[in-house]
CSV table of C-alpha atoms in Angstrom, one decimal:
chain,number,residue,atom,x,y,z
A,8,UNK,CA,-31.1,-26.9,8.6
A,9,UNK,CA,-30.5,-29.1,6.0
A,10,UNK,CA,-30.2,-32.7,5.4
A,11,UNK,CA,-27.0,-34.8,3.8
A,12,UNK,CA,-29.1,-35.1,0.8
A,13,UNK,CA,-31.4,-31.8,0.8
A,14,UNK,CA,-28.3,-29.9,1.1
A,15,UNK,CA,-27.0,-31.8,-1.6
A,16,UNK,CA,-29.6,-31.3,-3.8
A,17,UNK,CA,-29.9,-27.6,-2.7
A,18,UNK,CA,-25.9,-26.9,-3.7
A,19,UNK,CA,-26.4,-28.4,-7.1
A,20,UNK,CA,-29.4,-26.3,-7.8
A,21,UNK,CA,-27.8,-23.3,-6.2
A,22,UNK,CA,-24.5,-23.7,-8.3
A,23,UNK,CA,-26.3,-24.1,-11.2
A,24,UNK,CA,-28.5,-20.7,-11.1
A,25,UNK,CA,-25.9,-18.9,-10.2
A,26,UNK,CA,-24.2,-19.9,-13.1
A,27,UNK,CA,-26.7,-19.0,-15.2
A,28,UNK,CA,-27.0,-16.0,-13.6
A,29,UNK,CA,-23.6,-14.7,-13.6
A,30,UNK,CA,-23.3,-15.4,-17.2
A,31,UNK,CA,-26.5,-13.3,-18.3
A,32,UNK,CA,-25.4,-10.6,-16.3
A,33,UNK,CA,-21.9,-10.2,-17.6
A,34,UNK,CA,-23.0,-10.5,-20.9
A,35,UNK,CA,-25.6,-7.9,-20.3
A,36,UNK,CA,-23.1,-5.4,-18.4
A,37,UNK,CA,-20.0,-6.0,-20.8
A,38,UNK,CA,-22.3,-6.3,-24.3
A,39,UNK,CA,-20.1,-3.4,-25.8
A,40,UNK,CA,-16.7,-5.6,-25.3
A,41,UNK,CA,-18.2,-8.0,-27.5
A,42,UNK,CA,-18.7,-5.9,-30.2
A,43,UNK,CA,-15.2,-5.0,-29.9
A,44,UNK,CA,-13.2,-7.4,-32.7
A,45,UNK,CA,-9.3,-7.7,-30.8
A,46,UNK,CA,-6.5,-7.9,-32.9
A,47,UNK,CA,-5.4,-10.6,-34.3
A,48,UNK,CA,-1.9,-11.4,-33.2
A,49,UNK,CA,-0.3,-14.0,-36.1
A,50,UNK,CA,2.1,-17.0,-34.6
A,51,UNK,CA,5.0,-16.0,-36.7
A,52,UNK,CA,7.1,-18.8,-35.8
A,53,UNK,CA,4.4,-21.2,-37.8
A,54,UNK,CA,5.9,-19.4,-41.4
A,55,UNK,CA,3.9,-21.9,-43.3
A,56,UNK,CA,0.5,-21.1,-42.2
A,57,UNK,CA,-0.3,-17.6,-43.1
A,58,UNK,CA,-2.3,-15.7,-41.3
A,59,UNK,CA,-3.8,-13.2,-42.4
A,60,UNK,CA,-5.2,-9.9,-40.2
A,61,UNK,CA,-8.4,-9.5,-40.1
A,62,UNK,CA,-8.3,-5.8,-41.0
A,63,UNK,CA,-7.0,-6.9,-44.6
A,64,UNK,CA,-10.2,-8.2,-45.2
A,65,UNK,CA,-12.9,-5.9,-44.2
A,66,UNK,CA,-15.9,-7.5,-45.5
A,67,UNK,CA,-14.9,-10.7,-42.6
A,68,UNK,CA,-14.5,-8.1,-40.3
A,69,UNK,CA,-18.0,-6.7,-40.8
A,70,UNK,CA,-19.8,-9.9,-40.8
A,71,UNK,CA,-18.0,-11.2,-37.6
A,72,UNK,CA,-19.0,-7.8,-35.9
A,73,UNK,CA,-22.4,-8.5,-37.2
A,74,UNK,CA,-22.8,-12.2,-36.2
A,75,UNK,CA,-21.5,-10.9,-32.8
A,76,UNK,CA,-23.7,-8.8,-31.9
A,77,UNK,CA,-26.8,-10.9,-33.6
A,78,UNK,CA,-25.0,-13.9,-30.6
A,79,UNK,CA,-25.5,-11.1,-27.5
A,80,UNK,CA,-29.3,-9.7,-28.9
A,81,UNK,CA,-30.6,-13.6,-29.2
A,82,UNK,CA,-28.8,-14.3,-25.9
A,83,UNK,CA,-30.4,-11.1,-24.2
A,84,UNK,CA,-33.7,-11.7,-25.4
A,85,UNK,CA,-33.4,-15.4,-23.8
A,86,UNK,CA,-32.7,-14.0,-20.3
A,87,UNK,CA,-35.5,-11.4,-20.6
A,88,UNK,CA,-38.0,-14.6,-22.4
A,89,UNK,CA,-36.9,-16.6,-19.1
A,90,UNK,CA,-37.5,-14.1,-16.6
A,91,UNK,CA,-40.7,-12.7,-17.9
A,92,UNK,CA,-41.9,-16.2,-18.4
A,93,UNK,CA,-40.4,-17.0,-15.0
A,94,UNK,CA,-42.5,-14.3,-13.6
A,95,UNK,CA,-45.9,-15.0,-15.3
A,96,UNK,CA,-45.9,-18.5,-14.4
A,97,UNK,CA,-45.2,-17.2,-11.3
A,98,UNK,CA,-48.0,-15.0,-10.9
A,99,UNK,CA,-50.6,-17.8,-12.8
A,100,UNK,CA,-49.5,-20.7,-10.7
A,101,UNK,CA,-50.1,-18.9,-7.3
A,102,UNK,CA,-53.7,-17.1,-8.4
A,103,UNK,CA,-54.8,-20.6,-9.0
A,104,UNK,CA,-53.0,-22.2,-5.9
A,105,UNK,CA,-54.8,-19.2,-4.2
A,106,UNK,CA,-58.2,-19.7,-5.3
A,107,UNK,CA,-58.1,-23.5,-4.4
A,108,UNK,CA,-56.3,-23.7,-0.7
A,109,UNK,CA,-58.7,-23.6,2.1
A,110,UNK,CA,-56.7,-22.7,5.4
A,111,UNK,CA,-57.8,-24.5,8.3
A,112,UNK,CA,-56.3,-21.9,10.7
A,113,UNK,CA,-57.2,-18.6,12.0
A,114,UNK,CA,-55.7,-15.2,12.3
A,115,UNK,CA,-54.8,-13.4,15.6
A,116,UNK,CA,-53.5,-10.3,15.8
A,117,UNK,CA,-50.2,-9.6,18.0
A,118,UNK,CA,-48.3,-6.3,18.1
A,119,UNK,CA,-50.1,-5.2,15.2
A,120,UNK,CA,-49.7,-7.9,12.6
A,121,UNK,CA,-51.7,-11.2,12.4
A,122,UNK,CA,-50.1,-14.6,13.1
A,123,UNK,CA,-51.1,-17.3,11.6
A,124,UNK,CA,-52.8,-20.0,14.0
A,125,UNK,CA,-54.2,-24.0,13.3
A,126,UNK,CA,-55.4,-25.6,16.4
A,127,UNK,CA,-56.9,-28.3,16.5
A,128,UNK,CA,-58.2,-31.0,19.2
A,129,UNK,CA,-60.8,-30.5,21.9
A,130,UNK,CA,-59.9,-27.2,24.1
A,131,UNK,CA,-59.9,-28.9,27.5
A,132,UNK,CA,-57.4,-31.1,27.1
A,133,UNK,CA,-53.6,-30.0,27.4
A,134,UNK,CA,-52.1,-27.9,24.8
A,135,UNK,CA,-49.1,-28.7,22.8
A,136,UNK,CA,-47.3,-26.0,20.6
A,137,UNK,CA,-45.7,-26.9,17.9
A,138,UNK,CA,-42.5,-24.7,16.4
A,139,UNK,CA,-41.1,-24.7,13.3
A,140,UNK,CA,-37.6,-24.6,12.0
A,141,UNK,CA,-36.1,-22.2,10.5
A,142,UNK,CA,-37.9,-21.9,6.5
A,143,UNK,CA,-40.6,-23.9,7.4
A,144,UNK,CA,-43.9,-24.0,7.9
A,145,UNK,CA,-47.0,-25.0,9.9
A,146,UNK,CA,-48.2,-27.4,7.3
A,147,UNK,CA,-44.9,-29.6,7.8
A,148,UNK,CA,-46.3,-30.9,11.5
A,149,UNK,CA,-49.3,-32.2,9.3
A,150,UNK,CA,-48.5,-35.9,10.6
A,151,UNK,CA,-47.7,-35.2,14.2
A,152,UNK,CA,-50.1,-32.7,14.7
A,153,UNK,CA,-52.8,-35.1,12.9
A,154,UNK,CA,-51.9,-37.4,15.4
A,155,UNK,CA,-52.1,-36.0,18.6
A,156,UNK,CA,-54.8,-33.7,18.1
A,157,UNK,CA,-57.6,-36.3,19.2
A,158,UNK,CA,-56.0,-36.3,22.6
A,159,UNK,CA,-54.3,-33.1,23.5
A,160,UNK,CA,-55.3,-29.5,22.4
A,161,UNK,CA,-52.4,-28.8,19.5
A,162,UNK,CA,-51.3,-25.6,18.0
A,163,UNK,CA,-49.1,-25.0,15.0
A,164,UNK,CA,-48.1,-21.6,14.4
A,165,UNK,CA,-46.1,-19.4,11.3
A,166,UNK,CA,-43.5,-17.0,12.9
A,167,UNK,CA,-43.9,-13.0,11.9
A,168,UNK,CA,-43.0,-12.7,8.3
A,169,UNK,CA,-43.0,-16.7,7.5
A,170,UNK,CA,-45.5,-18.9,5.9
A,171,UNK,CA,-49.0,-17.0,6.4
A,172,UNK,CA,-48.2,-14.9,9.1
A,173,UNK,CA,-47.6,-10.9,8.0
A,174,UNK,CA,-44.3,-9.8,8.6
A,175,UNK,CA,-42.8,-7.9,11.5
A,176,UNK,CA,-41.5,-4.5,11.5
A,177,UNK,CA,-37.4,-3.9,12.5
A,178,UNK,CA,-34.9,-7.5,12.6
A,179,UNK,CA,-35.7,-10.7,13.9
A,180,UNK,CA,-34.2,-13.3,16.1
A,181,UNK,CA,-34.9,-16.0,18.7
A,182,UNK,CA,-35.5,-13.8,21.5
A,183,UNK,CA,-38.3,-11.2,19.7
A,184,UNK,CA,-39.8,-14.7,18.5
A,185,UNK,CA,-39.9,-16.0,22.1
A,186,UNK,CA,-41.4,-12.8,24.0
A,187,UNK,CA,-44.0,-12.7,21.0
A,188,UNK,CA,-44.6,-16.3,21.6
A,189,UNK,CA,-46.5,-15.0,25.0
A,190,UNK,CA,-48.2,-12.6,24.1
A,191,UNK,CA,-49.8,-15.4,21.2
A,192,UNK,CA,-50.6,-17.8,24.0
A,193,UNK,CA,-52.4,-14.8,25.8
A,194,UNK,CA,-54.3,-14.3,22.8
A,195,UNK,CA,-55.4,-18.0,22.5
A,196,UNK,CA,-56.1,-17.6,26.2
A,197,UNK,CA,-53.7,-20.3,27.4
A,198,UNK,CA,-53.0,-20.1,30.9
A,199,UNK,CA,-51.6,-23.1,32.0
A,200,UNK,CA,-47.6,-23.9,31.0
A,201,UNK,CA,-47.4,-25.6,27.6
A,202,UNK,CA,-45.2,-28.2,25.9
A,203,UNK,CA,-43.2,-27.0,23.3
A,204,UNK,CA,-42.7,-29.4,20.7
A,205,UNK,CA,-39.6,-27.9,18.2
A,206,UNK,CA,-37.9,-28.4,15.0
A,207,UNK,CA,-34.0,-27.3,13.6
A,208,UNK,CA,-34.2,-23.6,14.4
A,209,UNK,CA,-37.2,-23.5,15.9
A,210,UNK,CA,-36.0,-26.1,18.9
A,211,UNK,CA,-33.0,-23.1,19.5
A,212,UNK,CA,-36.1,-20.6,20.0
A,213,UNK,CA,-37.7,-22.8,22.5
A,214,UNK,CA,-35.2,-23.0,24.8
A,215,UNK,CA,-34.8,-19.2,25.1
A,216,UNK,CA,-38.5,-19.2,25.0
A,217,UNK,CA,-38.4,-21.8,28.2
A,218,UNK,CA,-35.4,-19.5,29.6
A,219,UNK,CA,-36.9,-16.5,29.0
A,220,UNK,CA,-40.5,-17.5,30.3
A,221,UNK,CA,-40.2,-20.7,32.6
A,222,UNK,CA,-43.6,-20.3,34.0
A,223,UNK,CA,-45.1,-20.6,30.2
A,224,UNK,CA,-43.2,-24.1,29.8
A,225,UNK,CA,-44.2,-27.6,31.1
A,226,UNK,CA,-42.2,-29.5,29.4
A,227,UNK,CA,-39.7,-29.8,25.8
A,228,UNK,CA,-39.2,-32.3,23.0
A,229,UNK,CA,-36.4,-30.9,20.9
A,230,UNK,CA,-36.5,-33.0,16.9
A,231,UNK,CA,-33.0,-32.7,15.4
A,232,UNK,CA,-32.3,-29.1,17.1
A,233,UNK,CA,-29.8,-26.5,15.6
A,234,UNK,CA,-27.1,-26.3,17.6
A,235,UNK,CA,-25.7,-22.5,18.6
A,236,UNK,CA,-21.9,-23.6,17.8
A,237,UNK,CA,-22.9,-25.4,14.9
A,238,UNK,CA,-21.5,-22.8,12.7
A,239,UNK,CA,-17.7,-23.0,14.1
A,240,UNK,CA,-17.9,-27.0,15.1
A,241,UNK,CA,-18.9,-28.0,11.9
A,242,UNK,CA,-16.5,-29.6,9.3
A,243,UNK,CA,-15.3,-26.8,7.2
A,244,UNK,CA,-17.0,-28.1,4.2
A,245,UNK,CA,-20.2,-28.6,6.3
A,246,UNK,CA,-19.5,-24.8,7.7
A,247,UNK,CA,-19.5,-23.7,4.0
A,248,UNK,CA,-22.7,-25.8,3.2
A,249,UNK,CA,-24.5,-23.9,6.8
A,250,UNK,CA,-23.5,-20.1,5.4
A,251,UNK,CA,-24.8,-21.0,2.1
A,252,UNK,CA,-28.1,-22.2,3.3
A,253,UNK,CA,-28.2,-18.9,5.9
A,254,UNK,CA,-28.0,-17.0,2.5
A,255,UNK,CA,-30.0,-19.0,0.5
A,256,UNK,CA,-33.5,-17.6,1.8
A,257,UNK,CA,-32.3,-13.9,0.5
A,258,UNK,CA,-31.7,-15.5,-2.6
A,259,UNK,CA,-34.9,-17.3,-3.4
A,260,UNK,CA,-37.0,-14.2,-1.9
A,261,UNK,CA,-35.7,-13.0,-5.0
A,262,UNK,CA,-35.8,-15.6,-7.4
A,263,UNK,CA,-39.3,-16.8,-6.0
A,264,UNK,CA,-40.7,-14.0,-8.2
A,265,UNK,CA,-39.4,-15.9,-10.8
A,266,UNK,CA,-40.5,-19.1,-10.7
A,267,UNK,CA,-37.4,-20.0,-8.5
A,268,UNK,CA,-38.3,-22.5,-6.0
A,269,UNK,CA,-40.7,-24.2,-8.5
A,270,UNK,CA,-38.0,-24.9,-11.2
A,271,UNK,CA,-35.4,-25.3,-8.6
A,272,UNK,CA,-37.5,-28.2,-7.2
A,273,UNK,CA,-37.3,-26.2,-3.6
A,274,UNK,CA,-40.7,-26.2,-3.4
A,275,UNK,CA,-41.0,-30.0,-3.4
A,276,UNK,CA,-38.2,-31.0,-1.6
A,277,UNK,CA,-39.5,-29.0,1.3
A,278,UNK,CA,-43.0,-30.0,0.9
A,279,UNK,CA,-41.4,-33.8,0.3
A,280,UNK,CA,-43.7,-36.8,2.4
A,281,UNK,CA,-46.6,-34.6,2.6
A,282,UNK,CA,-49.6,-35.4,0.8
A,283,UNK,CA,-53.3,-33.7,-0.5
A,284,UNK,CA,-54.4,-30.5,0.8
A,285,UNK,CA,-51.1,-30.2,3.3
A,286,UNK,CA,-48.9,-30.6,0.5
A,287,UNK,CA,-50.4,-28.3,-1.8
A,288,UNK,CA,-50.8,-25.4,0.8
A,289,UNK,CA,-46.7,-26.3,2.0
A,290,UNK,CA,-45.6,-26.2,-1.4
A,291,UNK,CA,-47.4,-23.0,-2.5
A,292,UNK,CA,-45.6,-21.0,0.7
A,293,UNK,CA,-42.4,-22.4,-0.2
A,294,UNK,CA,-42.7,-21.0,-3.7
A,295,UNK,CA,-43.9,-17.3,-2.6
A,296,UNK,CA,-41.0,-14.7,-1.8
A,297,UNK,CA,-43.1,-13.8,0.9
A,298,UNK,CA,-42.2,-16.7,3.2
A,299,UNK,CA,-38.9,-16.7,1.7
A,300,UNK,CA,-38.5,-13.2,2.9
A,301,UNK,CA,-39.7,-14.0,6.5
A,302,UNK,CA,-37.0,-16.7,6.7
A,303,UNK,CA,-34.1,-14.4,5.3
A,304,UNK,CA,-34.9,-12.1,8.0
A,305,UNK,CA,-34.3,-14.4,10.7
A,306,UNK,CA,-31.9,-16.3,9.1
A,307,UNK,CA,-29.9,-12.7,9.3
A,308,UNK,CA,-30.6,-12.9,13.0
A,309,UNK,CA,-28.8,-16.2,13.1
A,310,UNK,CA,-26.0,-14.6,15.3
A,311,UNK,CA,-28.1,-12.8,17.6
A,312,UNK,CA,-30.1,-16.1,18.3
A,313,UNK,CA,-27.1,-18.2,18.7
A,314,UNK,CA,-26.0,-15.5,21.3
A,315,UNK,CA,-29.1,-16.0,23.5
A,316,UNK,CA,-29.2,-20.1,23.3
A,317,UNK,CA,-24.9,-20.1,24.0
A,318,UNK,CA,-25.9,-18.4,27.3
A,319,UNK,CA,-28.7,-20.6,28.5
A,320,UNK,CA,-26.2,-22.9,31.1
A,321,UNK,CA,-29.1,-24.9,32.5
A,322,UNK,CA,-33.0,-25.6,32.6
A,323,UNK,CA,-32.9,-27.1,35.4
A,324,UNK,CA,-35.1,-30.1,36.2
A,325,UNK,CA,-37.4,-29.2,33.6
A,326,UNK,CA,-38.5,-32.3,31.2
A,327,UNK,CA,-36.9,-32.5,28.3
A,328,UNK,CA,-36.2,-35.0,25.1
A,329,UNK,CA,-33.5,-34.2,22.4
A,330,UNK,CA,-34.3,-36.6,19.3
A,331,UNK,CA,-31.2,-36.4,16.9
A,332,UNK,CA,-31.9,-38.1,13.5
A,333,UNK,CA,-29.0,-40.1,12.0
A,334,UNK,CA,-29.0,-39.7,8.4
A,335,UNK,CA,-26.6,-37.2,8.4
A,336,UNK,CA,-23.4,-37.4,6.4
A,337,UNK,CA,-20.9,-39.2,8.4
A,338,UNK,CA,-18.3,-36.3,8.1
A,339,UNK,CA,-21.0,-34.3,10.2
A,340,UNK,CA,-22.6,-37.3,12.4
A,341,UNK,CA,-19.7,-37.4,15.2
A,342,UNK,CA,-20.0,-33.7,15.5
A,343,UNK,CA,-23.8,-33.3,15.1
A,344,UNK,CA,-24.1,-36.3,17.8
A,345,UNK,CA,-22.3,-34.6,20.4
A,346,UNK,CA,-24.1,-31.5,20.2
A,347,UNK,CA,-27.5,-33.0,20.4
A,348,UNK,CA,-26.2,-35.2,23.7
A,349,UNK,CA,-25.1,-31.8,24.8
A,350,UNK,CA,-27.9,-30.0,24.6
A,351,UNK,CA,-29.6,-32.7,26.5
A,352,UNK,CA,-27.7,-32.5,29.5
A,353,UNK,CA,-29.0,-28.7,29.6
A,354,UNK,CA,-31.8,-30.2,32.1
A,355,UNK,CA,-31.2,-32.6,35.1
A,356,UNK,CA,-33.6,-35.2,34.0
A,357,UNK,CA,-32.9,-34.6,29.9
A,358,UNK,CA,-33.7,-37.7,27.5
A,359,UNK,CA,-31.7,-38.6,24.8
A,360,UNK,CA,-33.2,-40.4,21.6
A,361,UNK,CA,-32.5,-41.3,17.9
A,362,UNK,CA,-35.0,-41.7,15.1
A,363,UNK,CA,-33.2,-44.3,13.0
A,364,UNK,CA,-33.2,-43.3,9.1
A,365,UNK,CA,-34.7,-40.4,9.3
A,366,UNK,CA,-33.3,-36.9,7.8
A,367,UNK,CA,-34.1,-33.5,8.9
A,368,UNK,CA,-36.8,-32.9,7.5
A,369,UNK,CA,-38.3,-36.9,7.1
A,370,UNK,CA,-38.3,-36.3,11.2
A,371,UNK,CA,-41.5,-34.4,10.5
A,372,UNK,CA,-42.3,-34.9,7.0
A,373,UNK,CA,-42.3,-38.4,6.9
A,374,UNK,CA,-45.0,-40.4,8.8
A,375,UNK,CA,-43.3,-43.1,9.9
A,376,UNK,CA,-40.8,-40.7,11.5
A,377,UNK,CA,-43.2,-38.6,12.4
A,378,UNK,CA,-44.8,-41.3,14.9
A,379,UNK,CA,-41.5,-41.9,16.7
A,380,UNK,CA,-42.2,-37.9,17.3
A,381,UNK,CA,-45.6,-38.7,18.4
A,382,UNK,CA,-44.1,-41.4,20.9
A,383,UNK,CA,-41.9,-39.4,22.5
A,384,UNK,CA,-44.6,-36.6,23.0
A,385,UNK,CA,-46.9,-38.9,24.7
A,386,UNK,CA,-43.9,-40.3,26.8
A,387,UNK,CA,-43.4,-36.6,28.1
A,388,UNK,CA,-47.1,-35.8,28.3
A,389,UNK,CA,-47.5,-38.5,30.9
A,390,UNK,CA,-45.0,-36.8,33.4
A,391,UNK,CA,-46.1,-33.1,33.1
A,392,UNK,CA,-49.8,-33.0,32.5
């Protein structure tokens, strides 16, 4: 999901390449009708201006055709200058990015293709999971997870296909990430029931997980969730703004081998509050088409997930805390309020919280938001473990 002013900033820089785009490749599919020089069709009722047909003067003729086509070869060579150069710097800026990024998480291998795992904090004490939203990565829990890890055992993980993790073979949705979801916490030889601690998208996937599995699950602390009737109970324009950000992550798997996300300052804005080493191994992910492609996968899976959450009715008794930011755009806040409250009445004893100031991504992004996260989690912790 994205906030009033990401989304914003994402439209402008959307509209704008595509623009750009468009243009190039009209030009480039309809060069010959430039070349073509249209009659010239005189205003006869303006009898005192002559003017003159451009056939009765051949030598124009030929020098317009020939500055014409000159204007569609220097255009041409621009676009191909642009996306070559796109494409080295491309390949340049993530060799070095590469060569200096130290990973401080592991690989583990589930139904054939490793996931990328960071845990960190001492192994006996309870373990936390922590799940990303939808285009995002592990590095983005930097603050929360740097936080709690000195008192709880806590595990940040990149879905098949997304950030580090290699992708997954056939489509991709909430309920193929939840059942592989157990078979990870096999593999890290978790036995005991977990909190799940979610973001956006990623806060939709753990409630089927918890539906799915109940046993795995101790507890929940969903930050900002996506909603499964967000799509239809958004304002219109919002609705427009949701699609467009569905499609986005097709777009910029292409475009990411171009430089996209780097000139379309994506890379920054969704790397924005982190700092050092966190930042630098965020932003180079968000820049690759590889995570890009991960997240237009499920992003295509978008109805299939929504499916799964709209038929979860009730959790039960399990503990549970819905945090809602509230720097949404007050055309969206009303709406986006009562879905959070909604989702918290999904479990008997559900909590209810806002994290003043904050935008969808600042929730986690942003330390001081990020502590109101920790907050909550330790609130939580106290009643389950």
């Amino acid at each position: 999901m994205l906030s009033t002013s990401a989304g914003a900033k994402w439209k402008r820089a959307r509209n704008v390449l595509v623009l750009r785009v468009r243009l190039s490749l009209y030009i480039a599919g309809n060069w010959q009708d430039y070349l073509k020089c249209p009659t010239w069709q005189p205003n006869t009722s303006q009898k005192d201006i002559p003017m003159p047909h451009p056939s009765s003067n051949p030598t124009q003729h030929t020098a317009l055709k020939k500055w014409t086509v000159r204007s569609v070869v220097a255009v041409l060579s621009l676009v191909v200058l642009a996306v070559g150069g796109g494409a080295l710097y491309q390949m340049s800026a993530s060799y070095l990015e590469e060569r200096n990024i130290d990973l401080p998480g592991s690989f583990i291998t589930v139904n054939g293709h490793d996931l990328y795992v960071n845990c960190q904090g001492p192994t006996s004490k309870p373990f936390i999971l922590l799940e990303n939203g939808l285009g995002v990565v592990t590095e983005n829990w930097f603050w929360v997870q740097d936080d709690l890890s000195s008192r709880y055992r806590v595990c940040a993980y990149d879905r098949a296909g997304t950030g580090n993790s290699a992708a997954i073979q056939g489509p991709v949705d909430a309920v193929v990430s939840a059942d592989e979801l157990v078979l990870l916490l096999e593999k890290l030889g978790v036995t005991k029931p977990v909190m799940v601690v979610a973001h956006s998208y990623g806060a939709l996937m753990a409630r089927v997980f918890a539906q799915r599995h109940p046993a795995r699950v101790a507890g929940l602390i969903l930050v900002d969730s996506s909603h499964e009737d967000m799509a239809e109970r958004f304002p219109p324009v919002a609705q427009e703004g949701f699609e467009q950000m569905l499609n986005g992550f097709g777009i910029l798997e292409t475009l990411n081998n171009f430089s996209g996300a780097r000139v379309m300052g994506v890379a920054s804005l969704f790397s924005d509050g982190l700092a050092g080493a966190p930042f630098d191994r965020a932003y180079h992910l968000y820049a690759s088409s590889h995570h890009m492609s991960g997240a237009a996968l499920e992003a295509l899976g978008w109805d299939r997930s929504a499916a799964a959450a709209r038929a979860i009715k009730t959790l039960g008794d399990l503990p549970m805390t819905v945090m809602m930011v509230d720097g949404w755009d007050p055309i969206m806040l009303p709406s986006w309020t009562q879905m959070q409250k909604e989702l918290s009445t999904l479990s008997s004893v559900g909590r209810f919280v806002v994290i003043k100031e904050a935008d969808h991504f600042g929730a986690l992004n942003q330390q001081q938001y990020a502590r109101q996260v920790v907050r909550e989690v330790e609130l939580l912790a106290r009643d389950i473990f």
